[in-house]
CSV table of C-alpha atoms in Angstrom, one decimal:
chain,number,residue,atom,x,y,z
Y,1,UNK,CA,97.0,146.5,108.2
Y,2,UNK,CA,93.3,146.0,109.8
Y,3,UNK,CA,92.9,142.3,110.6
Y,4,UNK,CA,89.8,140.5,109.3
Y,5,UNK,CA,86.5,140.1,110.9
Y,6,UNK,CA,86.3,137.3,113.4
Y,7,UNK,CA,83.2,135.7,115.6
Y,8,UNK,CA,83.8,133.8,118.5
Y,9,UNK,CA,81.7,132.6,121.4
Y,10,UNK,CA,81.8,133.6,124.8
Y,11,UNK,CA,80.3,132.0,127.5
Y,12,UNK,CA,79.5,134.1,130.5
Y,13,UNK,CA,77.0,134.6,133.8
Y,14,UNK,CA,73.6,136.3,132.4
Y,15,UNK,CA,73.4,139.9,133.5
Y,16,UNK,CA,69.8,140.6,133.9
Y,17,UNK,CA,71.0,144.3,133.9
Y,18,UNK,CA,72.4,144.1,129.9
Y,19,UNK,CA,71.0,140.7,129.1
Y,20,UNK,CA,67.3,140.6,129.4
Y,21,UNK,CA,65.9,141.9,126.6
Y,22,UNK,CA,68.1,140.1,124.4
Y,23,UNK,CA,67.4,136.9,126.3
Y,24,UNK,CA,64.0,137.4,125.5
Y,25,UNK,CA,64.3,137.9,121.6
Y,26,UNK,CA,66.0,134.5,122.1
Y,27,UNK,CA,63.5,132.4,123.8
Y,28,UNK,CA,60.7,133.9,121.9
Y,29,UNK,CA,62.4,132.5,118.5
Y,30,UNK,CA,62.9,129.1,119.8
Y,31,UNK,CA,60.1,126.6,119.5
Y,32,UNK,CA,59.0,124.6,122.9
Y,33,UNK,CA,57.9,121.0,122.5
Y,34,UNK,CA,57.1,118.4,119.5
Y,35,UNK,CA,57.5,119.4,116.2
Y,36,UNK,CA,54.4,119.6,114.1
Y,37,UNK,CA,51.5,122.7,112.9
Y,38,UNK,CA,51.1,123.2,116.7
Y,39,UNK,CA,54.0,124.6,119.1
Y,40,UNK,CA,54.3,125.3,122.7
Y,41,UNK,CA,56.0,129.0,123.9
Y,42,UNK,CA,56.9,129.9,127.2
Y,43,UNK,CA,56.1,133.5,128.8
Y,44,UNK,CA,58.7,134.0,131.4
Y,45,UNK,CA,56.8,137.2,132.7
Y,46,UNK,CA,60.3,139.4,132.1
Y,47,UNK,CA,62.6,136.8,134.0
Y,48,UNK,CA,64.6,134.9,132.3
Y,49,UNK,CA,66.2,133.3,135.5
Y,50,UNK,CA,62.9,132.7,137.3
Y,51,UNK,CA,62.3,128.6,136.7
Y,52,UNK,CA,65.7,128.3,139.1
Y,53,UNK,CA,65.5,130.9,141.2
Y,54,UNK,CA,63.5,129.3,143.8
Y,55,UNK,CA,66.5,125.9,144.0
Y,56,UNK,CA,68.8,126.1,146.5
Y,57,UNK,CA,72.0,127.1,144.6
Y,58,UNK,CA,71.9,128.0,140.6
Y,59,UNK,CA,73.4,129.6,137.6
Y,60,UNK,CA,72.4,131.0,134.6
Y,61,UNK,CA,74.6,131.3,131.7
Y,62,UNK,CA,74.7,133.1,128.1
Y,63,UNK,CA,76.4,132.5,125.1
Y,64,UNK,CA,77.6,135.8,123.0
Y,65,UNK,CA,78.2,135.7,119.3
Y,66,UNK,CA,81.4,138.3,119.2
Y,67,UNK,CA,82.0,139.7,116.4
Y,68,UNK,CA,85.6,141.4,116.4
Y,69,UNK,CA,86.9,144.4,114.3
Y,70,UNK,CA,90.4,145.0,112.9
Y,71,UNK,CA,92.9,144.9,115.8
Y,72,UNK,CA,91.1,142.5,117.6
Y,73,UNK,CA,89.1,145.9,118.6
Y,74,UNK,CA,85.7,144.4,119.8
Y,75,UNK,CA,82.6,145.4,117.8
Y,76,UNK,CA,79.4,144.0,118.7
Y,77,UNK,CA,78.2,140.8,120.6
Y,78,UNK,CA,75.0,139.0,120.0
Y,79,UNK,CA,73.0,136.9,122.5
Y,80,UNK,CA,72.9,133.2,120.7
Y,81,UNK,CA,71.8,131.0,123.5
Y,82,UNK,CA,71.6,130.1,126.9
Y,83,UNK,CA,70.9,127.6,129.6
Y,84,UNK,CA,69.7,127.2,133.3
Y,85,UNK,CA,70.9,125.0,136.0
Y,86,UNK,CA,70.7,124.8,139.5
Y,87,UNK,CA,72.0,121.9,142.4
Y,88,UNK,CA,70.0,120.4,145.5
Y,89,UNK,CA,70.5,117.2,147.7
Y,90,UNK,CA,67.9,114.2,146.5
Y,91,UNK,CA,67.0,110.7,147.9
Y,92,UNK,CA,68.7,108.4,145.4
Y,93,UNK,CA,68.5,104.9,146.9
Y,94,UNK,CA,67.4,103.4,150.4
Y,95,UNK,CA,69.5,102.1,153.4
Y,96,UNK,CA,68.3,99.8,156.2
Y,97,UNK,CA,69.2,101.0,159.7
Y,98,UNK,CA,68.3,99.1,162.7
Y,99,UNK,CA,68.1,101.3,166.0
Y,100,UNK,CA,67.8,99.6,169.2
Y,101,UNK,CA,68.6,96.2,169.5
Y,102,UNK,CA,65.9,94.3,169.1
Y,103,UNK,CA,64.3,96.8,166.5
Y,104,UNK,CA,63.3,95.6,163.4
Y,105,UNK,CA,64.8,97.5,160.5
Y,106,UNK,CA,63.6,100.9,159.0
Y,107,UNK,CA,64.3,101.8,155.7
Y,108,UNK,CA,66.6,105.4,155.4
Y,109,UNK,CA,67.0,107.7,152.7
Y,110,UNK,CA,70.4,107.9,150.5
Y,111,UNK,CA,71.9,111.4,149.8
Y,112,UNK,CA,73.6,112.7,146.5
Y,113,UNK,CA,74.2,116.0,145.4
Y,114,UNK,CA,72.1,116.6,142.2
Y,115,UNK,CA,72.5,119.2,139.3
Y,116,UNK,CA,69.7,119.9,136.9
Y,117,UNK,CA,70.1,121.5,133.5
Y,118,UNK,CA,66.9,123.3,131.9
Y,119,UNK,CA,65.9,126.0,129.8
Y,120,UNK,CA,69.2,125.0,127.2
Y,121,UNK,CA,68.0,127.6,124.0
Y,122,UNK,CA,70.1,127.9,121.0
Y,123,UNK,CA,69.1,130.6,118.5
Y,124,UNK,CA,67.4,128.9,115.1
Y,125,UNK,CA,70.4,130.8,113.2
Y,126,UNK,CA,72.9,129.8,115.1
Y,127,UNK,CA,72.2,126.1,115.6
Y,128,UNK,CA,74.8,123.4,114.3
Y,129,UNK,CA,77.9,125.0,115.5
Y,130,UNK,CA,78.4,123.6,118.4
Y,131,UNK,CA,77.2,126.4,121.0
Y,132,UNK,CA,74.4,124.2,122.6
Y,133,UNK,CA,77.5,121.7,123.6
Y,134,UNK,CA,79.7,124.6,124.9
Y,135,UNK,CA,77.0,125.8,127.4
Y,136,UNK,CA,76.3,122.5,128.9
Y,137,UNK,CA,80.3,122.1,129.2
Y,138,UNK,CA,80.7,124.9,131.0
Y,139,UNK,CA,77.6,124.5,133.1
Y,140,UNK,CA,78.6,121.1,134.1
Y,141,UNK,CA,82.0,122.7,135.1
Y,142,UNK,CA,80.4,124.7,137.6
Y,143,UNK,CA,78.9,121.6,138.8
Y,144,UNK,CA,81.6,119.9,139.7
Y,145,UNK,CA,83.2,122.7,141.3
Y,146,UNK,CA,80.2,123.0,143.6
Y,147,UNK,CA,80.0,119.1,144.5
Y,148,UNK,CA,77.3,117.9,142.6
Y,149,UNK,CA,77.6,113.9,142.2
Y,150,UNK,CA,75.4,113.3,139.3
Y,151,UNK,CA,73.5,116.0,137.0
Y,152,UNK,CA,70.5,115.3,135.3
Y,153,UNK,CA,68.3,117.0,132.0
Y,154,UNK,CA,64.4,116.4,131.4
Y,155,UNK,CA,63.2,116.7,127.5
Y,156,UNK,CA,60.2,115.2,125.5
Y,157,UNK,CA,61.1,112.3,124.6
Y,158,UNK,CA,60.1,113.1,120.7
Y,159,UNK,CA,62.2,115.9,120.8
Y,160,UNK,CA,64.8,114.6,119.3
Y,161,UNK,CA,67.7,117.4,118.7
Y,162,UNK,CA,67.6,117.3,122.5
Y,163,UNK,CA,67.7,113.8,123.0
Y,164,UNK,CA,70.7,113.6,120.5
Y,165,UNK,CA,72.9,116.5,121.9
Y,166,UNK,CA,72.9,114.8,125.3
Y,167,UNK,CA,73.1,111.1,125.2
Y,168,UNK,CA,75.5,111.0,121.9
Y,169,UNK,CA,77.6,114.3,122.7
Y,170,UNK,CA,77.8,114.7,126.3
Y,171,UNK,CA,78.0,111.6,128.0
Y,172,UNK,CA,74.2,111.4,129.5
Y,173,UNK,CA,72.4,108.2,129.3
Y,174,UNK,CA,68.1,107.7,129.2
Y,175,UNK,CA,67.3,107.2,132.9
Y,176,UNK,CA,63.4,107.3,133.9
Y,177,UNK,CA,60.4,107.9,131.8
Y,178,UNK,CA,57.9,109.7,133.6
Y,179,UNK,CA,54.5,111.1,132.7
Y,180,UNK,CA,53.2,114.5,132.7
Y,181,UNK,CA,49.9,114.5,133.0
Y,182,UNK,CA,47.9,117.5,131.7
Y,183,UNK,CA,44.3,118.7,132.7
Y,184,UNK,CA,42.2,121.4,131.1
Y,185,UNK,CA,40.2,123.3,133.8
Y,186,UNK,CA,36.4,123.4,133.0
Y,187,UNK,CA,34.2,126.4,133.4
Y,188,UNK,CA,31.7,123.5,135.6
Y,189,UNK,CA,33.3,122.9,139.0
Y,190,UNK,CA,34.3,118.2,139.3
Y,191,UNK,CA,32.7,116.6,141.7
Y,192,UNK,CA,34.5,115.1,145.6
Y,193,UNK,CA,33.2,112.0,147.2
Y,194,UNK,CA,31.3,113.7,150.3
Y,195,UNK,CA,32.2,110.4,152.0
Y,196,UNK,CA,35.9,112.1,152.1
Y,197,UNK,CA,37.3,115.0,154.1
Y,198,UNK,CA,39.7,117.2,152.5
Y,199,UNK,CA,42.0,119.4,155.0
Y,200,UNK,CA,44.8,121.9,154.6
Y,201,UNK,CA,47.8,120.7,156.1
Y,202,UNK,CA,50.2,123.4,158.0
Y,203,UNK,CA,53.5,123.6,156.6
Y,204,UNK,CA,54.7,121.7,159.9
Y,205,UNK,CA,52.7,119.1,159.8
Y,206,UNK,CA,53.2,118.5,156.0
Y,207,UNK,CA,56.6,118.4,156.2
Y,208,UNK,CA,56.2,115.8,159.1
Y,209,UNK,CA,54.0,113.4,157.0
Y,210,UNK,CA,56.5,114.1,153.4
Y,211,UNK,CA,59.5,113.0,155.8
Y,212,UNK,CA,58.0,110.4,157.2
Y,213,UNK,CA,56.4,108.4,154.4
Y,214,UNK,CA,57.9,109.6,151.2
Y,215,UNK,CA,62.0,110.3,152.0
Y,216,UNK,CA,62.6,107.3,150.3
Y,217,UNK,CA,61.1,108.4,147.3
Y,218,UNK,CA,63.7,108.9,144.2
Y,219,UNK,CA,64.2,112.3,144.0
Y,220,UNK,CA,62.9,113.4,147.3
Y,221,UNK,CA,64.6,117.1,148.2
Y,222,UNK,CA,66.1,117.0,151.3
Y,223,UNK,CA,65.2,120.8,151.6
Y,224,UNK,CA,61.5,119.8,151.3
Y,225,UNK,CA,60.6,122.1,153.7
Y,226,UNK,CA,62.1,125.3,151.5
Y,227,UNK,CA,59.7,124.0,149.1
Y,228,UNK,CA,56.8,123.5,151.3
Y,229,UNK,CA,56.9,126.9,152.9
Y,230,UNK,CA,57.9,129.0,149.8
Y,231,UNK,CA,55.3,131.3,148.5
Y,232,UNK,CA,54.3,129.6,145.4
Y,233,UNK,CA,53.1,126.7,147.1
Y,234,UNK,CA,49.4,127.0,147.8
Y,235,UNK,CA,49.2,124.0,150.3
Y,236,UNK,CA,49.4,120.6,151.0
Y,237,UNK,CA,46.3,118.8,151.2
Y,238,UNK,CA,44.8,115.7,152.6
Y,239,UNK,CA,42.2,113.5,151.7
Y,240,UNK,CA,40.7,111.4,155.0
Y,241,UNK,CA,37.6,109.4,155.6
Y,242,UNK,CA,34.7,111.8,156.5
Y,243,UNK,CA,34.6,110.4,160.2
Y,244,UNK,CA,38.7,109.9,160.8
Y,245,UNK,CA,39.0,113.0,163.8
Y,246,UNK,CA,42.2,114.7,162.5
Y,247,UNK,CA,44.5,115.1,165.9
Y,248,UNK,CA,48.0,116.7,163.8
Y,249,UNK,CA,50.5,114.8,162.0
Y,250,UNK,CA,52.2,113.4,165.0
Y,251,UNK,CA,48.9,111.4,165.7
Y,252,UNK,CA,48.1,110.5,162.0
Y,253,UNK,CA,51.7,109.3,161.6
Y,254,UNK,CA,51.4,106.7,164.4
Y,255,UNK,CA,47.4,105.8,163.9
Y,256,UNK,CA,46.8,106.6,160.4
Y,257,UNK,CA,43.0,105.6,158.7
Y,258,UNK,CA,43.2,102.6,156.3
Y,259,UNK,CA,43.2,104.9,153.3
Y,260,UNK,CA,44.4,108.7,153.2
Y,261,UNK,CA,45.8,110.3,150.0
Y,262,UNK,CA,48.2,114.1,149.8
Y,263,UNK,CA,48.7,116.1,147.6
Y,264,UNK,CA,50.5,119.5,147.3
Y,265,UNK,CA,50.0,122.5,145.1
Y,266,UNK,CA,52.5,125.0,143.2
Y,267,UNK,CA,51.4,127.9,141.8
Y,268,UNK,CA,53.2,128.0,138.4
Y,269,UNK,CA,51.0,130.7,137.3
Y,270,UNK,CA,53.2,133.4,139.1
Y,271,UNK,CA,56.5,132.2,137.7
Y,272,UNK,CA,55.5,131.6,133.7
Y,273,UNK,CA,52.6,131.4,131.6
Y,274,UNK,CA,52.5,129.2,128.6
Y,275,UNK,CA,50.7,129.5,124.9
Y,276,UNK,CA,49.9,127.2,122.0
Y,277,UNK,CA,50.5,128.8,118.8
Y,278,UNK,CA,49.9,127.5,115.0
Y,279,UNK,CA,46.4,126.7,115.8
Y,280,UNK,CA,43.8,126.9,112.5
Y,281,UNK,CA,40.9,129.3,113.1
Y,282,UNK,CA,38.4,126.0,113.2
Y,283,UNK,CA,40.4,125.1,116.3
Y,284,UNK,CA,40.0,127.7,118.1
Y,285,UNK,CA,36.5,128.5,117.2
Y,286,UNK,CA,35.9,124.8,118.6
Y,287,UNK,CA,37.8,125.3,121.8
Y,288,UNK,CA,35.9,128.8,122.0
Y,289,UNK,CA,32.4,127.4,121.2
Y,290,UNK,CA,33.1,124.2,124.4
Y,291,UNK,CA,33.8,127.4,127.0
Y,292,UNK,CA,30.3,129.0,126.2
Y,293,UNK,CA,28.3,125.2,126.0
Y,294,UNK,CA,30.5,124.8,129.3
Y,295,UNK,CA,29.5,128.3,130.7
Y,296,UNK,CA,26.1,128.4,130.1
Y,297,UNK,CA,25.0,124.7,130.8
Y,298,UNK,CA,27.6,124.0,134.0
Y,299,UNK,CA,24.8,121.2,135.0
Y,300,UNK,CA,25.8,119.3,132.0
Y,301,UNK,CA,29.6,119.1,132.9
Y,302,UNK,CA,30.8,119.1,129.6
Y,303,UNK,CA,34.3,119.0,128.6
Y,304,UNK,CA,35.5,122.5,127.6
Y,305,UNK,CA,39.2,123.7,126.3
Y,306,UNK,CA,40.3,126.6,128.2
Y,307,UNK,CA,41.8,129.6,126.6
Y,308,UNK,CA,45.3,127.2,125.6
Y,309,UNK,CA,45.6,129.7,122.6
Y,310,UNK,CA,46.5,132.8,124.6
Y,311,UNK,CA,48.7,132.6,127.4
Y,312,UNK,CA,47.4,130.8,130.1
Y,313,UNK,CA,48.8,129.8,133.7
Y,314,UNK,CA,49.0,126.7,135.7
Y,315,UNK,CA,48.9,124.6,139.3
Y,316,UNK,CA,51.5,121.8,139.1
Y,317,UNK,CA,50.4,118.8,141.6
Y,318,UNK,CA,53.2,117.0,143.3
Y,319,UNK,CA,53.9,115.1,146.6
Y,320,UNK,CA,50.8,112.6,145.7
Y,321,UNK,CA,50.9,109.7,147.9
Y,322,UNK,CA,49.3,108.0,150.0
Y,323,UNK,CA,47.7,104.6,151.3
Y,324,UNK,CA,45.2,101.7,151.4
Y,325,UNK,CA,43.0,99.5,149.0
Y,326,UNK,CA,40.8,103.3,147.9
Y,327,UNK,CA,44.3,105.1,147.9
Y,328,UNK,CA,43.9,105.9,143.8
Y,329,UNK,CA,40.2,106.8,144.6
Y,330,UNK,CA,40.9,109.3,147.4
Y,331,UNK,CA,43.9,111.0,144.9
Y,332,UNK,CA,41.0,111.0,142.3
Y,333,UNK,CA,38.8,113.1,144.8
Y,334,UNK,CA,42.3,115.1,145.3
Y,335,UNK,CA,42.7,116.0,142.2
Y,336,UNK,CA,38.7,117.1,141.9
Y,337,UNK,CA,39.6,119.6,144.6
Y,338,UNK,CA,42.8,121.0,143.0
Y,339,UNK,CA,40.8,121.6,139.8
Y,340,UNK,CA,38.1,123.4,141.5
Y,341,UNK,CA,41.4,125.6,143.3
Y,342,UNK,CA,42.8,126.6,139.7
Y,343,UNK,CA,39.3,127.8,138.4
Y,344,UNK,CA,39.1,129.7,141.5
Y,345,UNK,CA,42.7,131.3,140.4
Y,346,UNK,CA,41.8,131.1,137.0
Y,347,UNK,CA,44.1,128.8,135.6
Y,348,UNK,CA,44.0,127.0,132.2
Y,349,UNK,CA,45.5,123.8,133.3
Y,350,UNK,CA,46.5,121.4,135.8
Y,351,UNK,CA,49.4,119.4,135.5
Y,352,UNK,CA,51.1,116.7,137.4
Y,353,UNK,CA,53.6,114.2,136.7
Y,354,UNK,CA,54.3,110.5,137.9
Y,355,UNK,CA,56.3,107.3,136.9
Y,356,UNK,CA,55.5,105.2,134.3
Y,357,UNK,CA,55.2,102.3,137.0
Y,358,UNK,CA,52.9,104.6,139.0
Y,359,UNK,CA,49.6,103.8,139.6
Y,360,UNK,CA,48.2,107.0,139.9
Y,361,UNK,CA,48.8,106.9,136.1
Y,362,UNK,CA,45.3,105.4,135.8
Y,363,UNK,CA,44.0,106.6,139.1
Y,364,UNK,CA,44.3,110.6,138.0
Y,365,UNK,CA,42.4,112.3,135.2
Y,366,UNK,CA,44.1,113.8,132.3
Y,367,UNK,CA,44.0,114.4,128.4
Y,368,UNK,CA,46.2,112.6,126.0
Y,369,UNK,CA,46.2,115.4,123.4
Y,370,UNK,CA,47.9,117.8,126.3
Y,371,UNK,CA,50.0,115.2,127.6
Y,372,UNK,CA,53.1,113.6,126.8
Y,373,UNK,CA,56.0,111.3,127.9
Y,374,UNK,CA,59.2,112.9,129.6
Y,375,UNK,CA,62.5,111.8,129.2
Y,376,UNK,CA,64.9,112.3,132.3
Y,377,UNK,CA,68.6,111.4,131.3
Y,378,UNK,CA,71.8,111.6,133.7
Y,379,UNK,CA,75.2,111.7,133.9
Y,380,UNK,CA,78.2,110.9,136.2
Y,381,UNK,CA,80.5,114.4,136.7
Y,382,UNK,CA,83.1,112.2,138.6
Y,383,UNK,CA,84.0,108.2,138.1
Y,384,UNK,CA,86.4,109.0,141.8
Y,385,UNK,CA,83.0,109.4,143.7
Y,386,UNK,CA,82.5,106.2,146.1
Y,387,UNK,CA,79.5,104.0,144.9
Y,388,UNK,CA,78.3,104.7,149.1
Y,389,UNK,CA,75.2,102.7,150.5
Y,390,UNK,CA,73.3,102.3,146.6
Y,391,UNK,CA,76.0,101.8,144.1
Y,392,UNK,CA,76.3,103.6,141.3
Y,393,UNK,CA,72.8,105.6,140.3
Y,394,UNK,CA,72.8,105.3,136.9
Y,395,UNK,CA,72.2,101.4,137.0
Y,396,UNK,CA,69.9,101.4,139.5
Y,397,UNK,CA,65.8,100.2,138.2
Y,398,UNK,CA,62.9,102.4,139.0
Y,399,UNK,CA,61.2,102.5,142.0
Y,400,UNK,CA,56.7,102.9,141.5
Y,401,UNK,CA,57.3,106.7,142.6
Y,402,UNK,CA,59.6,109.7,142.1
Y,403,UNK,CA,58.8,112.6,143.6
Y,404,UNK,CA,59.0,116.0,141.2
Y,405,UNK,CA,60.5,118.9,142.4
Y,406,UNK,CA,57.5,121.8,141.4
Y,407,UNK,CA,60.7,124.1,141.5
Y,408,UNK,CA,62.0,122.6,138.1
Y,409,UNK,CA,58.5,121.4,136.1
């Protein structure tokens, strides 16, 4: 006699070759973002894998609904979630080193293998059975079979599902609470300080300055050069005093001016493209009716809300830094620059994000309605790791920076 229908879930690698379409259906039923009459979807331009593919080691997995016949014979399978992860080497503490004798001591970066989980989706009819937990289980296991110390997830903090499924099911604990910091791009160009010189750094040289001055930052990838000279970065620029005679890094890093400011660019626009949906027809008559005042009076540099309800791209700003009393003031005239960049490209938004302790917090412009508070949480994979040079991560207090990997915004 014929057995009875069963379903079970399978977890298994994503084959873009069988998967992608379904992958898609998935995502595109799943809400991104704060609950309320306005939500946030994600266009992954036909990749499903793409917001990883650019780490240095990473994995993408699926869950299948299977639904077996009589006999155990297998019927059909259905794509009910997935998730994203990939692994890199970060700065988690500071050291202090003396060289020579005599020498005072220099502060040194401490290493850990890091994981990241993003991109977790769960079906809306398939939610509350557990699948979401399954997929980070298995993702961590893969994890710890490739080294990684610590792994780490990044949600709104008012999303709170996520929040829930990681610090009360799988062991993760709240960590940092950056900012993201979101910028609409006007039709009307923002004005730079013409007392400041802004130059485009060679991948070289800003490799030489980010090693230099920031590999003590928390979270500073080790492989920053794979980020600096992959093809979705559009530069790394620097802000100097109009008369400060720029000689290469080697001779700003020993005679720097009293304030400079950096700042690179990534080019999220190429990778995914994102759309607010659920907007009321007087809201996006409004936003329509600031483009054309914006368009046709540029002179009056109005405020104007780029096309946010169709999908639009964006420049993610990371790597700001810098130094001296008009530090925040040079970043502002940064920032100025990158705007003017992503109207040139024809992006609807810039976006950066910074600690909470930051001071560029106040220094950089942004709207409140587009931004939001991030919540970065993190987990142990292994209590036999030693505690090395920092102690153990997780109980460590923020530093005023971390530095954002554009590879996993």
């Amino acid at each position: 006699m014929a057995e009875n229908n069963t379903k079970v879930v399978v977890i298994r690698e994503y084959d873009p070759k069988i998967d992608r379409e379904r992958v898609e259906q998935v995502e595109s039923s799943c809400e991104v973002g704060p609950n309320g009459e306005l939500s946030l979807y994600t266009d992954l331009l036909g990749d499903p894998i793409c917001r990883v593919r650019n780490s240095p080691a990473y994995l993408m997995l699926v869950a299948e609904m299977v639904d077996n016949g009589g006999d155990n014979e297998r019927k059909s399978a259905d794509i009910v979630g997935m998730i994203r992860g990939c692994i890199k080497t970060v700065t988690c503490g500071t050291k202090f080193s003396r060289g020579k004798s005599g020498d005072p001591m220099k502060p040194m970066p401490v290493f850990t293998k890091l994981a990241y989980i993003l991109g977790l989706r769960v079906s809306p009819f398939h939610r509350r059975m557990g699948i979401g937990l399954k997929l980070v289980q298995r993702m961590e296991e893969w994890f710890g079979d490739n080294g990684a110390e610590y792994s780490y997830i990044a949600t709104d903090d008012a999303n709170e599902p996520s929040v829930s499924l990681f610090t009360d099911k799988c062991g993760y604990a709240k960590f940092r609470n950056p900012s993201v910091l979101v910028h609409p791009v006007f039709a009307h160009r923002l004005p730079v300080n013409n007392r400041v010189r802004i130059i485009k750094l060679s991948p070289s040289d800003s490799e030489s300055i980010y090693r230099r001055r920031f590999s003590t930052t928390e979270f500073f990838p080790r492989d920053i050069d794979s980020v600096l000279n992959n093809h979705l970065n559009l530069g790394t620029f620097l802000a100097l005093p109009r008369k400060y005679i720029w000689g290469g890094s080697d001779k700003f890093l020993s005679d720097p001016p009293e304030n400079w400011a950096v700042m690179s660019v990534w080019n999220c626009k190429e990778v995914f493209k994102l759309e607010v949906k659920g907007a009321s027809k007087l809201k996006k008559g409004f936003a329509k009716t600031t483009r054309i005042l914006d368009r046709v009076f540029p002179f009056l540099r109005l405020p104007s809300l780029p096309k946010i309800f169709s999908p639009f791209g964006l420049h993610m700003l990371y790597g700001l830094g810098g130094s001296g009393p008009l530090y925040t003031k040079f970043s502002k005239d940064l920032f100025g620059f990158a705007h003017n960049l992503a109207k040139e490209c024809k992006c609807g938004v810039v976006a950066t994000e910074v600690s909470s302790e930051d001071p560029l917090k106040l220094a950089i412009p942004y709207w409140k309605v587009l931004s939001f508070t991030d919540l970065w949480c993190i987990k142990r994979l292994g209590e036999d790791y030693s505690d090395g040079s920092v102690g153990d991560w997780r109980k460590s207090q923020p530093g005023l920076s971390i530095f954002v990997d554009p590879r996993e915004f």
